[in-house]
Tab-separated table of C-alpha atoms in Angstrom:
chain	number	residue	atom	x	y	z
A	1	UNK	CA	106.046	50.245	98.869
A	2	UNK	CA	106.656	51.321	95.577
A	3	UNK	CA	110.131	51.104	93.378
A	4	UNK	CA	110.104	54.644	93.571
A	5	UNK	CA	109.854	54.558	97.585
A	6	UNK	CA	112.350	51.612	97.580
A	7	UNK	CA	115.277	53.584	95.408
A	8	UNK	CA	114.464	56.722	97.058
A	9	UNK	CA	114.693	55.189	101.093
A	10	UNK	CA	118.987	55.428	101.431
A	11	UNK	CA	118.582	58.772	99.891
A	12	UNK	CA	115.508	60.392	102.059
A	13	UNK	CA	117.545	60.171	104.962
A	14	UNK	CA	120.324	62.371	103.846
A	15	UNK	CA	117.703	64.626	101.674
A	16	UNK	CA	115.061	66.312	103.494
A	17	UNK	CA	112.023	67.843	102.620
A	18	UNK	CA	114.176	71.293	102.575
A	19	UNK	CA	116.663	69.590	100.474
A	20	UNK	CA	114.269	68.175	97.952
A	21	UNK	CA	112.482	71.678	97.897
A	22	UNK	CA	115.724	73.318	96.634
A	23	UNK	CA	116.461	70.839	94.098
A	24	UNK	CA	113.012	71.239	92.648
A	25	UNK	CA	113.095	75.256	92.596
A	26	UNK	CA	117.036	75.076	91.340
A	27	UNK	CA	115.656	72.738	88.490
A	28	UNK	CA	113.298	75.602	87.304
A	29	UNK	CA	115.774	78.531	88.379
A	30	UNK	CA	118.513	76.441	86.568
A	31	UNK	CA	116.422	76.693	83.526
A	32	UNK	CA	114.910	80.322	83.617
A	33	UNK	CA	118.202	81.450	84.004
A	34	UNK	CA	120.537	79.419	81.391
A	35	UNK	CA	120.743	81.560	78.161
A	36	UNK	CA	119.476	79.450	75.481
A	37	UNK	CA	122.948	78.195	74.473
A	38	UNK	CA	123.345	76.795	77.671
A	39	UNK	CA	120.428	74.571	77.868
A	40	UNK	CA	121.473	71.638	76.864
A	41	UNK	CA	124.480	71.753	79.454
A	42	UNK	CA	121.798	72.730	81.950
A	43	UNK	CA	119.861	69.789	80.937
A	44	UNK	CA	122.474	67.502	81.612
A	45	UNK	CA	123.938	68.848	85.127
A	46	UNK	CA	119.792	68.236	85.914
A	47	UNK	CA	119.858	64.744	84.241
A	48	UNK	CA	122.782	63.811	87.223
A	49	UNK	CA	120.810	65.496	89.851
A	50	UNK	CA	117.412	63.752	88.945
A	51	UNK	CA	119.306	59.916	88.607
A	52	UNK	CA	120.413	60.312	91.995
A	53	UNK	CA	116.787	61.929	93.981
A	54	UNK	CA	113.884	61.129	91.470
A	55	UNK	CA	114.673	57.847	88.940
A	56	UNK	CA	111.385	56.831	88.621
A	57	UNK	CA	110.240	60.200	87.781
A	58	UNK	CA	112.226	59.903	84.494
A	59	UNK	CA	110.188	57.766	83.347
A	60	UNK	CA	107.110	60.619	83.296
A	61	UNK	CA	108.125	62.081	79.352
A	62	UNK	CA	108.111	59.102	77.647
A	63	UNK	CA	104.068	58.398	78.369
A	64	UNK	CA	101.961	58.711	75.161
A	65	UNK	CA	100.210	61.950	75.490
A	66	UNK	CA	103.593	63.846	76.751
A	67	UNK	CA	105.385	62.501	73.522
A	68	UNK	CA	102.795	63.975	70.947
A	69	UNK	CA	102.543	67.227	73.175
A	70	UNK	CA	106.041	67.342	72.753
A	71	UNK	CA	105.953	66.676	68.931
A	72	UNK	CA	103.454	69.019	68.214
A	73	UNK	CA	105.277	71.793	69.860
A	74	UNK	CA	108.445	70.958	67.629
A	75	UNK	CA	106.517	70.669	64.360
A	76	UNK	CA	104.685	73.705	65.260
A	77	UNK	CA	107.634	75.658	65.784
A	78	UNK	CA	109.143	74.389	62.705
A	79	UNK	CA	106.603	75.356	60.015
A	80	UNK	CA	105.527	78.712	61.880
A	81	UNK	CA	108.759	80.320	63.842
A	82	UNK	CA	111.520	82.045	62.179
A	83	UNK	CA	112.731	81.822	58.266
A	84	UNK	CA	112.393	78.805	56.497
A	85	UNK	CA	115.518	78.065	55.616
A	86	UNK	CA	115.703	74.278	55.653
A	87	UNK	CA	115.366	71.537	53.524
A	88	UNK	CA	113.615	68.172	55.316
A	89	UNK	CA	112.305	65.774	52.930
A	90	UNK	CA	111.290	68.261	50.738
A	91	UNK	CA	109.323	70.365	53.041
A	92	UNK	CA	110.692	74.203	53.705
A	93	UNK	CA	111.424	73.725	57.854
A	94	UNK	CA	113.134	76.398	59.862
A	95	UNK	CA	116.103	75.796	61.549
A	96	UNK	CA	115.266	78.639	64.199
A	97	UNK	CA	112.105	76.916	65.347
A	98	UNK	CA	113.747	73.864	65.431
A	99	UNK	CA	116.111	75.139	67.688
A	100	UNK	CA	113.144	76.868	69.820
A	101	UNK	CA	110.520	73.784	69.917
A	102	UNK	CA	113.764	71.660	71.147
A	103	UNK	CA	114.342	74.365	73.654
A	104	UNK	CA	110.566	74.074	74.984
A	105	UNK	CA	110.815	70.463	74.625
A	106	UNK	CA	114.013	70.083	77.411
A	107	UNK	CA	112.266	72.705	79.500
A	108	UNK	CA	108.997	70.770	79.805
A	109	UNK	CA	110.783	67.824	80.412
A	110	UNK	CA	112.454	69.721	83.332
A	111	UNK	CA	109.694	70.851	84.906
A	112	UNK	CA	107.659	67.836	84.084
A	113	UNK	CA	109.794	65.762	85.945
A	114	UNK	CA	110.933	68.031	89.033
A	115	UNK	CA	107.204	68.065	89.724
A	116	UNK	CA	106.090	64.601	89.281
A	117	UNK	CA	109.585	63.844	91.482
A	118	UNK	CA	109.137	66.383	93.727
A	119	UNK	CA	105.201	65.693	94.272
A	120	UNK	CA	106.139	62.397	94.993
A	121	UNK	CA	108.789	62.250	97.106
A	122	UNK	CA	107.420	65.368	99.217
A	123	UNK	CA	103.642	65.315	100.698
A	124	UNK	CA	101.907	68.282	99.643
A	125	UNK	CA	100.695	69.383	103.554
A	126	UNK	CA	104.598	69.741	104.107
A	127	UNK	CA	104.717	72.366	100.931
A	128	UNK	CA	101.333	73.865	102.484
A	129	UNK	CA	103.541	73.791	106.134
A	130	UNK	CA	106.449	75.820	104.415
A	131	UNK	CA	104.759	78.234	102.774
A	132	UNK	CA	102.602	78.847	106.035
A	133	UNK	CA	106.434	79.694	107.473
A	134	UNK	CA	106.796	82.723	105.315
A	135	UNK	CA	103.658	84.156	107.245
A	136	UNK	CA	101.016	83.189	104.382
A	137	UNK	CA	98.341	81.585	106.066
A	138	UNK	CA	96.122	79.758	104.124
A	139	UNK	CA	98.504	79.958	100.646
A	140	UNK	CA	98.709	75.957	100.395
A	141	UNK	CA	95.714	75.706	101.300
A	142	UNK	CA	94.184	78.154	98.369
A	143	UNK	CA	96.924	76.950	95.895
A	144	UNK	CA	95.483	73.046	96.633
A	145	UNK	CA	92.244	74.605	95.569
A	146	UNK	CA	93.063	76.580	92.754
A	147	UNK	CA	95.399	73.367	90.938
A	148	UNK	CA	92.044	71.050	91.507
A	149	UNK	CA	89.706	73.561	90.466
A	150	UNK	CA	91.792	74.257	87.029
A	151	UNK	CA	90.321	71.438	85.083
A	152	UNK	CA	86.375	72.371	86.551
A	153	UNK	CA	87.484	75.825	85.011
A	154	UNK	CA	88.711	75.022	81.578
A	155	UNK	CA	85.322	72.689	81.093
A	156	UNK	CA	82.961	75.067	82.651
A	157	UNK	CA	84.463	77.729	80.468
A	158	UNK	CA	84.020	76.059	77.302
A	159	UNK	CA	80.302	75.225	77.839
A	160	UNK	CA	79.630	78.875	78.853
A	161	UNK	CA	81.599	79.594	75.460
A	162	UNK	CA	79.649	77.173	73.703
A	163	UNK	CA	76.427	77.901	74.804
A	164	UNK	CA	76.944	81.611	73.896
A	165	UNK	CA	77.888	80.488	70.817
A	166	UNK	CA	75.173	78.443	69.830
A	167	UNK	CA	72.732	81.029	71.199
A	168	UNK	CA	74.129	83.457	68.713
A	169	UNK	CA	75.505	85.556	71.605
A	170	UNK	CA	78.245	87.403	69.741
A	171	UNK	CA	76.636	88.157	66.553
A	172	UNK	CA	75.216	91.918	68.175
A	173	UNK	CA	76.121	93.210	71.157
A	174	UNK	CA	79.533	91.537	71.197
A	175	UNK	CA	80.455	93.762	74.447
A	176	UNK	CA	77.040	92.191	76.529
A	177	UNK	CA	77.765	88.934	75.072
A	178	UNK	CA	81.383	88.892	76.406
A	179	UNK	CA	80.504	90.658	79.884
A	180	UNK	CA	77.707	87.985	80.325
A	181	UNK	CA	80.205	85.130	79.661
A	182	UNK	CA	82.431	86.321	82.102
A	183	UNK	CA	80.205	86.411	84.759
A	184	UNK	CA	78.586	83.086	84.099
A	185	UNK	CA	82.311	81.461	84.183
A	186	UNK	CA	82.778	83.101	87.608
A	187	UNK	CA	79.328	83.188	88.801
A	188	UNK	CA	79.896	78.880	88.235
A	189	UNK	CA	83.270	78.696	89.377
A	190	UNK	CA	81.979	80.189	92.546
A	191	UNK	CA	78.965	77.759	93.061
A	192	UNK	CA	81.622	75.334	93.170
A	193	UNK	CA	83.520	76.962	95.286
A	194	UNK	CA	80.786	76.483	97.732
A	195	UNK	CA	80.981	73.085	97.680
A	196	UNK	CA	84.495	73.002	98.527
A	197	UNK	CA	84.110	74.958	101.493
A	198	UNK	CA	81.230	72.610	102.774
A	199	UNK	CA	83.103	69.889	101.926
A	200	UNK	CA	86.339	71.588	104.157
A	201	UNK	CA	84.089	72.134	106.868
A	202	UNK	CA	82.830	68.833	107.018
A	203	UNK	CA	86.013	67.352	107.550
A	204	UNK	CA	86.625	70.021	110.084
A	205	UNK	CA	89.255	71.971	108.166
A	206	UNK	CA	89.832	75.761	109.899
A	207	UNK	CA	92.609	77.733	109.008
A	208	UNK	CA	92.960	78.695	112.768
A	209	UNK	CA	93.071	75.168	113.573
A	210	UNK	CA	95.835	74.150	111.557
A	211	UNK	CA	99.161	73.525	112.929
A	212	UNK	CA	102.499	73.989	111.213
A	213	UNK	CA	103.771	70.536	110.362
A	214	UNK	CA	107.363	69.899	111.177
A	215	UNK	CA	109.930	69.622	108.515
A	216	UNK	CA	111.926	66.518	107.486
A	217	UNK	CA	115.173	68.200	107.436
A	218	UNK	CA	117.934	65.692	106.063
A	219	UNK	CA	121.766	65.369	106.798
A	220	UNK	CA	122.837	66.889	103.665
A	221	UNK	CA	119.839	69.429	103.113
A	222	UNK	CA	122.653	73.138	104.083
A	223	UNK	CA	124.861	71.622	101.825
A	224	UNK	CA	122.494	71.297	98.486
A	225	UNK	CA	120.751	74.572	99.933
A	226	UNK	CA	124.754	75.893	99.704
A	227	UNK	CA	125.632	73.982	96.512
A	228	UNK	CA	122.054	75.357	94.541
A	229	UNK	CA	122.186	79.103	95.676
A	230	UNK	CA	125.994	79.079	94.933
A	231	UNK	CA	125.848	77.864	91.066
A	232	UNK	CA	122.368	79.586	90.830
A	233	UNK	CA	124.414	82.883	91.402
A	234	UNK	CA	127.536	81.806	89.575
A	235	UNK	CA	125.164	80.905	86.290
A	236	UNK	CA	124.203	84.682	86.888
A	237	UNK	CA	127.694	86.204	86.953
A	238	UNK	CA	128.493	83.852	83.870
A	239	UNK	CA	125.675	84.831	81.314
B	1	UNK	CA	96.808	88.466	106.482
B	2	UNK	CA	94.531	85.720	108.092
B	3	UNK	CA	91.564	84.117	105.634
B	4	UNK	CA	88.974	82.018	106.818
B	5	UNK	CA	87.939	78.870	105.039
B	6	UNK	CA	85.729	80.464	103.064
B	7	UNK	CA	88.059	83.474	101.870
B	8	UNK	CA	90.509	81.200	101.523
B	9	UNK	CA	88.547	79.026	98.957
B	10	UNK	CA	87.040	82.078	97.260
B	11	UNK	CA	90.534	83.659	96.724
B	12	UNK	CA	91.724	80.166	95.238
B	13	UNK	CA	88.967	80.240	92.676
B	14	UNK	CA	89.681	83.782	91.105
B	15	UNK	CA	93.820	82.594	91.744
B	16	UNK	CA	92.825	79.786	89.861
B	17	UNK	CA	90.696	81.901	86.908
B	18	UNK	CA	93.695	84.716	86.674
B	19	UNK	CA	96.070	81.930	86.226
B	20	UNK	CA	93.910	80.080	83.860
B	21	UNK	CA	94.294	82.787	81.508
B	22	UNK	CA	97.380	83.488	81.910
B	23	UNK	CA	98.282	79.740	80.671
B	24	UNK	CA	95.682	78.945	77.681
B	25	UNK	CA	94.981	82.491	76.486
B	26	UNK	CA	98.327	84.077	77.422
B	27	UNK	CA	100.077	81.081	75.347
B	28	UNK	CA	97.638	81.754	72.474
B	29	UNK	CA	98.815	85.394	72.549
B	30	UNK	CA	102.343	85.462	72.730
B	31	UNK	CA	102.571	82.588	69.822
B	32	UNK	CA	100.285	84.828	67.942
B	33	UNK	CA	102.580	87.651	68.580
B	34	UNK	CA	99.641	90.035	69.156
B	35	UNK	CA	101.077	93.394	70.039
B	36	UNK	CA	100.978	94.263	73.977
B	37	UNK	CA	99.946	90.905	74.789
B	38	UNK	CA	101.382	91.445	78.714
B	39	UNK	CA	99.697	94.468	78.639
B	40	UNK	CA	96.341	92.775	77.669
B	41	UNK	CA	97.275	90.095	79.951
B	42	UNK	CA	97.685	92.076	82.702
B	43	UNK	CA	94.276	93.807	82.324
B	44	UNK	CA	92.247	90.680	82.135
B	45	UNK	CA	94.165	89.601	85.318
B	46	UNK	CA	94.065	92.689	87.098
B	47	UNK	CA	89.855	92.388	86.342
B	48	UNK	CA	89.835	88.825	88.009
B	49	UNK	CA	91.566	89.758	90.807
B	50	UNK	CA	89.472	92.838	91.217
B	51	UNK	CA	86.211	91.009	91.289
B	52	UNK	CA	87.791	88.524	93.924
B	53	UNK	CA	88.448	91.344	96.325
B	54	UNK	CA	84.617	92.607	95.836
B	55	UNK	CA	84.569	89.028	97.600
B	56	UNK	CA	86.950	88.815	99.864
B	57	UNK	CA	87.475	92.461	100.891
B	58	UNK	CA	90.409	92.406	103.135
B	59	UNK	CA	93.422	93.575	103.125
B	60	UNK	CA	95.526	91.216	101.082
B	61	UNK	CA	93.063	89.893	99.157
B	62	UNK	CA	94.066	91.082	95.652
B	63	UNK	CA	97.697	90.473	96.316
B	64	UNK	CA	97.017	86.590	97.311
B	65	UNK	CA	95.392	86.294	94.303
B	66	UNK	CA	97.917	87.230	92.469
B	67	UNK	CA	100.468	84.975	94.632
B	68	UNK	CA	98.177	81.910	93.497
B	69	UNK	CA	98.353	82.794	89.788
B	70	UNK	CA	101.899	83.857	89.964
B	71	UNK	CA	102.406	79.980	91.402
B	72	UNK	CA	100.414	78.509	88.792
B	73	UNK	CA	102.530	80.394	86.060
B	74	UNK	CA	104.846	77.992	87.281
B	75	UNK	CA	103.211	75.155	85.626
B	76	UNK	CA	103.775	76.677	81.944
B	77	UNK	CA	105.486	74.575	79.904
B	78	UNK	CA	106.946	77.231	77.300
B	79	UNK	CA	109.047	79.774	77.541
B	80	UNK	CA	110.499	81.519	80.200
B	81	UNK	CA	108.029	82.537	83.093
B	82	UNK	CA	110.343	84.072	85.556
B	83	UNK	CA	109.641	87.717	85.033
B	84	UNK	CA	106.096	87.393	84.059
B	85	UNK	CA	105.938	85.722	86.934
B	86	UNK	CA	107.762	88.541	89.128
B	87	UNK	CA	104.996	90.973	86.983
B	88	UNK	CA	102.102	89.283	88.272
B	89	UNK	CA	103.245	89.418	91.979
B	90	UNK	CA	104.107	93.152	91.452
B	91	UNK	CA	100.786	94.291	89.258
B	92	UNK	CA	98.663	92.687	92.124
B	93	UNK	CA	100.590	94.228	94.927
B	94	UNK	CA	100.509	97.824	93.552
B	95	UNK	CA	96.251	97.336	92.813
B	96	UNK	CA	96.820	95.990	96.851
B	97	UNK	CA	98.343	98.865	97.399
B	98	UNK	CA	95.447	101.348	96.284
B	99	UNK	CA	92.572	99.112	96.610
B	100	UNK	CA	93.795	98.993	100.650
B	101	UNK	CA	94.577	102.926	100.380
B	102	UNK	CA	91.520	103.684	99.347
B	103	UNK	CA	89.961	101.409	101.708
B	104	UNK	CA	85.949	101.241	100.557
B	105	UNK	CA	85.769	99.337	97.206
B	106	UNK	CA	83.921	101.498	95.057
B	107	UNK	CA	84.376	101.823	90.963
B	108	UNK	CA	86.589	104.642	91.505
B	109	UNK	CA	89.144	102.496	93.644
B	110	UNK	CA	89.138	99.690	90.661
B	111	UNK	CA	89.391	102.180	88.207
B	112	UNK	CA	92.548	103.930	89.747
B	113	UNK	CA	93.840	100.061	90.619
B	114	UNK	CA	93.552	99.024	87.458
B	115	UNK	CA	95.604	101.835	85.470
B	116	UNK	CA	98.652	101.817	87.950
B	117	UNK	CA	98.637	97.506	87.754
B	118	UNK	CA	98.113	98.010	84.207
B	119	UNK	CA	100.908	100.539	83.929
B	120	UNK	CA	103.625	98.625	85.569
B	121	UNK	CA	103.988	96.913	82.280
B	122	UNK	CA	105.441	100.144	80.826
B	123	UNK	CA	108.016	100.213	83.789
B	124	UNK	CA	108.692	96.003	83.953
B	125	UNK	CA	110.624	95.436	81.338
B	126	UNK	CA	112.900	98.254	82.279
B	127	UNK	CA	113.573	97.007	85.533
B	128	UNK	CA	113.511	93.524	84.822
B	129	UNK	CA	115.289	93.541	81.144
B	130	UNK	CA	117.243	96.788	81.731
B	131	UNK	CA	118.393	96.538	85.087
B	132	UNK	CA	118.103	92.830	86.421
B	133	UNK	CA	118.806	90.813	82.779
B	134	UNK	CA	121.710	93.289	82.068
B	135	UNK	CA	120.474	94.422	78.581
B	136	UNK	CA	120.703	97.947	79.355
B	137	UNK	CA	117.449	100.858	80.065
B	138	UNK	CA	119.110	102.415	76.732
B	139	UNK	CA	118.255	99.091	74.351
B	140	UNK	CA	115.253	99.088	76.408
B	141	UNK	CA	114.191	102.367	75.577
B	142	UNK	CA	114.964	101.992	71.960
B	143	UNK	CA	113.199	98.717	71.914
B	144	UNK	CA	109.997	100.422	73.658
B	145	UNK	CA	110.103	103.197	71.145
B	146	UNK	CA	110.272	100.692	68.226
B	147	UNK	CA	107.457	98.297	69.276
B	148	UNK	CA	105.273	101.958	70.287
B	149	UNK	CA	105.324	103.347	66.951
B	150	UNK	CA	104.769	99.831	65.341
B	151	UNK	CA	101.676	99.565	67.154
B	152	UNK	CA	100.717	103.250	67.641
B	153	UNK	CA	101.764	104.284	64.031
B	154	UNK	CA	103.243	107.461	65.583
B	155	UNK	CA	107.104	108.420	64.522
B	156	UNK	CA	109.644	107.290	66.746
B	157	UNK	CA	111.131	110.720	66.310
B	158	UNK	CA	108.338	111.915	68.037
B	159	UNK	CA	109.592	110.756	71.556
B	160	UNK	CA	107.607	112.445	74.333
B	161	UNK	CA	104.132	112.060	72.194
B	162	UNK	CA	104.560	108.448	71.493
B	163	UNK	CA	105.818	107.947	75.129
B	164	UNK	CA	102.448	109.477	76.648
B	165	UNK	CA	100.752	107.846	74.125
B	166	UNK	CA	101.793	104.544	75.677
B	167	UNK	CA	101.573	105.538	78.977
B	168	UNK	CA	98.109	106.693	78.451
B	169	UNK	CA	97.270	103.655	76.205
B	170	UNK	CA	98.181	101.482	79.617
B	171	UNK	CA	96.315	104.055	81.958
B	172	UNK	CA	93.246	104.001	79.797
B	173	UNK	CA	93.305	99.483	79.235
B	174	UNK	CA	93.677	99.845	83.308
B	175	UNK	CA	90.915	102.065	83.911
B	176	UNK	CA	88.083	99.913	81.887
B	177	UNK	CA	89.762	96.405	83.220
B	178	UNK	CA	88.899	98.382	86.745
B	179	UNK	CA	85.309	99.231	85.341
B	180	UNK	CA	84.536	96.068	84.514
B	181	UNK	CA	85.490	94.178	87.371
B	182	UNK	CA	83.404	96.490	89.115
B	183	UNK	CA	80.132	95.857	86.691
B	184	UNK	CA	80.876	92.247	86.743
B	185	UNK	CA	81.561	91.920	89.896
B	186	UNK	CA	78.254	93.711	91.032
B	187	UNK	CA	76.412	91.657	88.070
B	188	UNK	CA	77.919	88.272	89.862
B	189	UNK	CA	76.985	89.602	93.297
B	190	UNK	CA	73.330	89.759	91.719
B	191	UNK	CA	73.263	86.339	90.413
B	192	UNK	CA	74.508	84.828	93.282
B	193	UNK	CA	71.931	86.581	94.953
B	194	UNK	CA	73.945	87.940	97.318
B	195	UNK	CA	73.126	91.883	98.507
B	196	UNK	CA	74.682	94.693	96.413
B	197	UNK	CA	77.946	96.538	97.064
């Protein structure tokens, strides 16, 4: 079992997987709907809620490539958003993008770590399962295959791209050149899709077939669903 | 609305291609600033979702897609995604809306589907920053007018021209996305060597 199953045992018993699904969307409502002077207060009511249901998940914006994506978004903000009114070793900075890149930075880290903490704590079938409640068949299913398929996309798209380019594709007829890349990137992205569905068929996956899978539902799951809606709305009235 | 494993697939891959743009290119838009980026946005994604229901065409189809890419808006890192988010699920349910009217896809249907998704975005931002946010229609209003004649070049004083002017700048972005989900969609259909619509 992992350290992250281990510190998380006491607490799965009194948080279900209801529970755990209205921390996760509170983290991002919490966020969406805090004015931008309020962020850092936001941040920090989150900070107390995420030491208590995800620790290990903390860990997830201090990896390597999450620190420079995080850096580049603040030193892009500084040189190109807003006045530059500031003085930082010489260079003209602005204070205004400073303010914004931070703003982006504590938002990723938010949502970073609601979904690594929620995505581990929580097996995706059960998200499929809830969202089959609300009577849309198939939804988890679909949204399992669009987040896999995202990285296929990105790659095919860029060799299509590419290979137009290096063909000369856009110098005349820009209009062809751009209809023609858009149906290669969906004629490939739905050759692939083939495969999936063999591949779901194989392992006898039917929509028809599949059954609603119950829901963990923990001792003090009414109370955070109580606790979230209520400050959710009071952050509302507030603002 | 019940999908079989195939539709269900199918609608995941354009879901995942509307939402695709909406993260890389509709991040490389708004930090570019380029004028009626949502409304460009919208038209691409409108387009995808189109050519999805030439493939899945069922009820529901277009508005599942744009559940899928509303969800993977979600995943944005910058900015707030709330109400683009509510924008998506309402563009795709009013193309639902006429693409299920209309019943028969045919260019017509896309072309009508595409202006009224593509004109929601003159109406959002009323609703969602006017009405919802608390900013007011009238700061909304002023704020539309501002950013029309910016882009337009027409004076603000000028209210009803520069108003139909957007509204028929939206209608007219709407009607070619709609055209050209239709000729893509067809020109995948060929390729895939499937038999023509």
């Amino acid at each position: 079992m992992s350290t992250e199953g281990r510190s998380a045992e006491p607490v799965r018993r009194l948080v279900g997987t209801m529970g755990r699904l209205v921390v996760f969307f509170w983290s991002i409502s919490l966020l969406l709907i805090a004015p931008p002077n309020w962020i850092p207060l936001a941040v920090g009511t989150w900070l107390g809620v995420a030491v208590l249901l995800h620790p290990a998940a903390l860990r997830v914006p201090f990896r390597r490539r999450w620190i420079l994506l995080f850096g580049f978004l603040i030193v892009a903000n500084i040189f190109w958003v807003g006045e530059l009114d500031w003085n930082l070793w010489g260079l003209a900075v602005s204070s205004e993008g400073l303010l914004i890149g931070l703003q982006m930075v504590l938002r990723a880290v938010v949502v970073l770590v609601a979904v690594e903490g929620f995505s581990n704590s929580v097996d995706i079938a059960e998200v499929a399962g809830l969202l089959e409640r609300f009577g849309l068949e198939g939804l988890g299913f679909s949204m399992g295959v669009a987040v896999n398929l995202l990285p296929f996309l990105r790659q095919s798209s860029l060799n299509a791209w590419r290979s137009l380019r290096m063909k000369g594709g856009l110098r005349r007829q820009r209009w062809r050149g751009l209809r023609l890349l858009l149906v290669n990137i969906i004629g490939n992205a739905l050759c692939r899709a083939d495969e999936v569905v063999l591949s779901a068929e194989a392992r006898a996956f039917s929509p028809d077939r599949s059954r609603i899978i119950p829901l963990e539902i923990g001792a003090f799951d009414w109370l955070i669903l109580t606790v979230g809606l209520s400050s959710l709305l009071a952050l509302i009235l507030v603002r | 609305m019940k999908f079989s494993t195939r539709e269900l697939v199918t609608l995941g891959v354009f879901g995942a291609l509307w939402g695709a743009v909406e993260l890389s290119f509709g991040s490389i838009l708004h930090v570019m600033k380029v004028p009626m980026a949502g409304v460009i946005l919208t038209a691409i994604g409108l387009a995808i979702a189109m050519i999805g229901r030439l493939f899945v065409c069922r009820p529901g189809a277009t508005l599942f897609i744009g559940l899928i890419a509303a969800l993977l808006k979600l995943f944005s890192l910058g900015g707030v995604v709330i109400w683009p988010l509510l924008g998506i699920v309402i563009e795709a349910l009013l193309a639902e809306v006429v693409l299920s009217a209309l019943r028969k896809p045919s260019q017509g249907a896309f072309t009508m589907a595409g202006a009224v998704g593509v004109l929601w975005t003159f109406v959002h931002p009323f609703v969602m920053h006017g009405l919802i946010m608390g900013s007011g229609i009238l700061t909304v209003w002023l704020r539309t007018l501002d950013q029309g004649s910016q882009v337009l070049g027409i004076d603000p004083s000028a209210v009803l021209w520069l108003i139909l002017a957007l509204i028929g700048l939206r209608l007219g972005i709407g009607a070619a996305a709609g055209l050209l989900a239709w000729s893509v969609g067809r020109s995948v259909y060929a390729r895939l060597g499937r038999p023509e619509r």
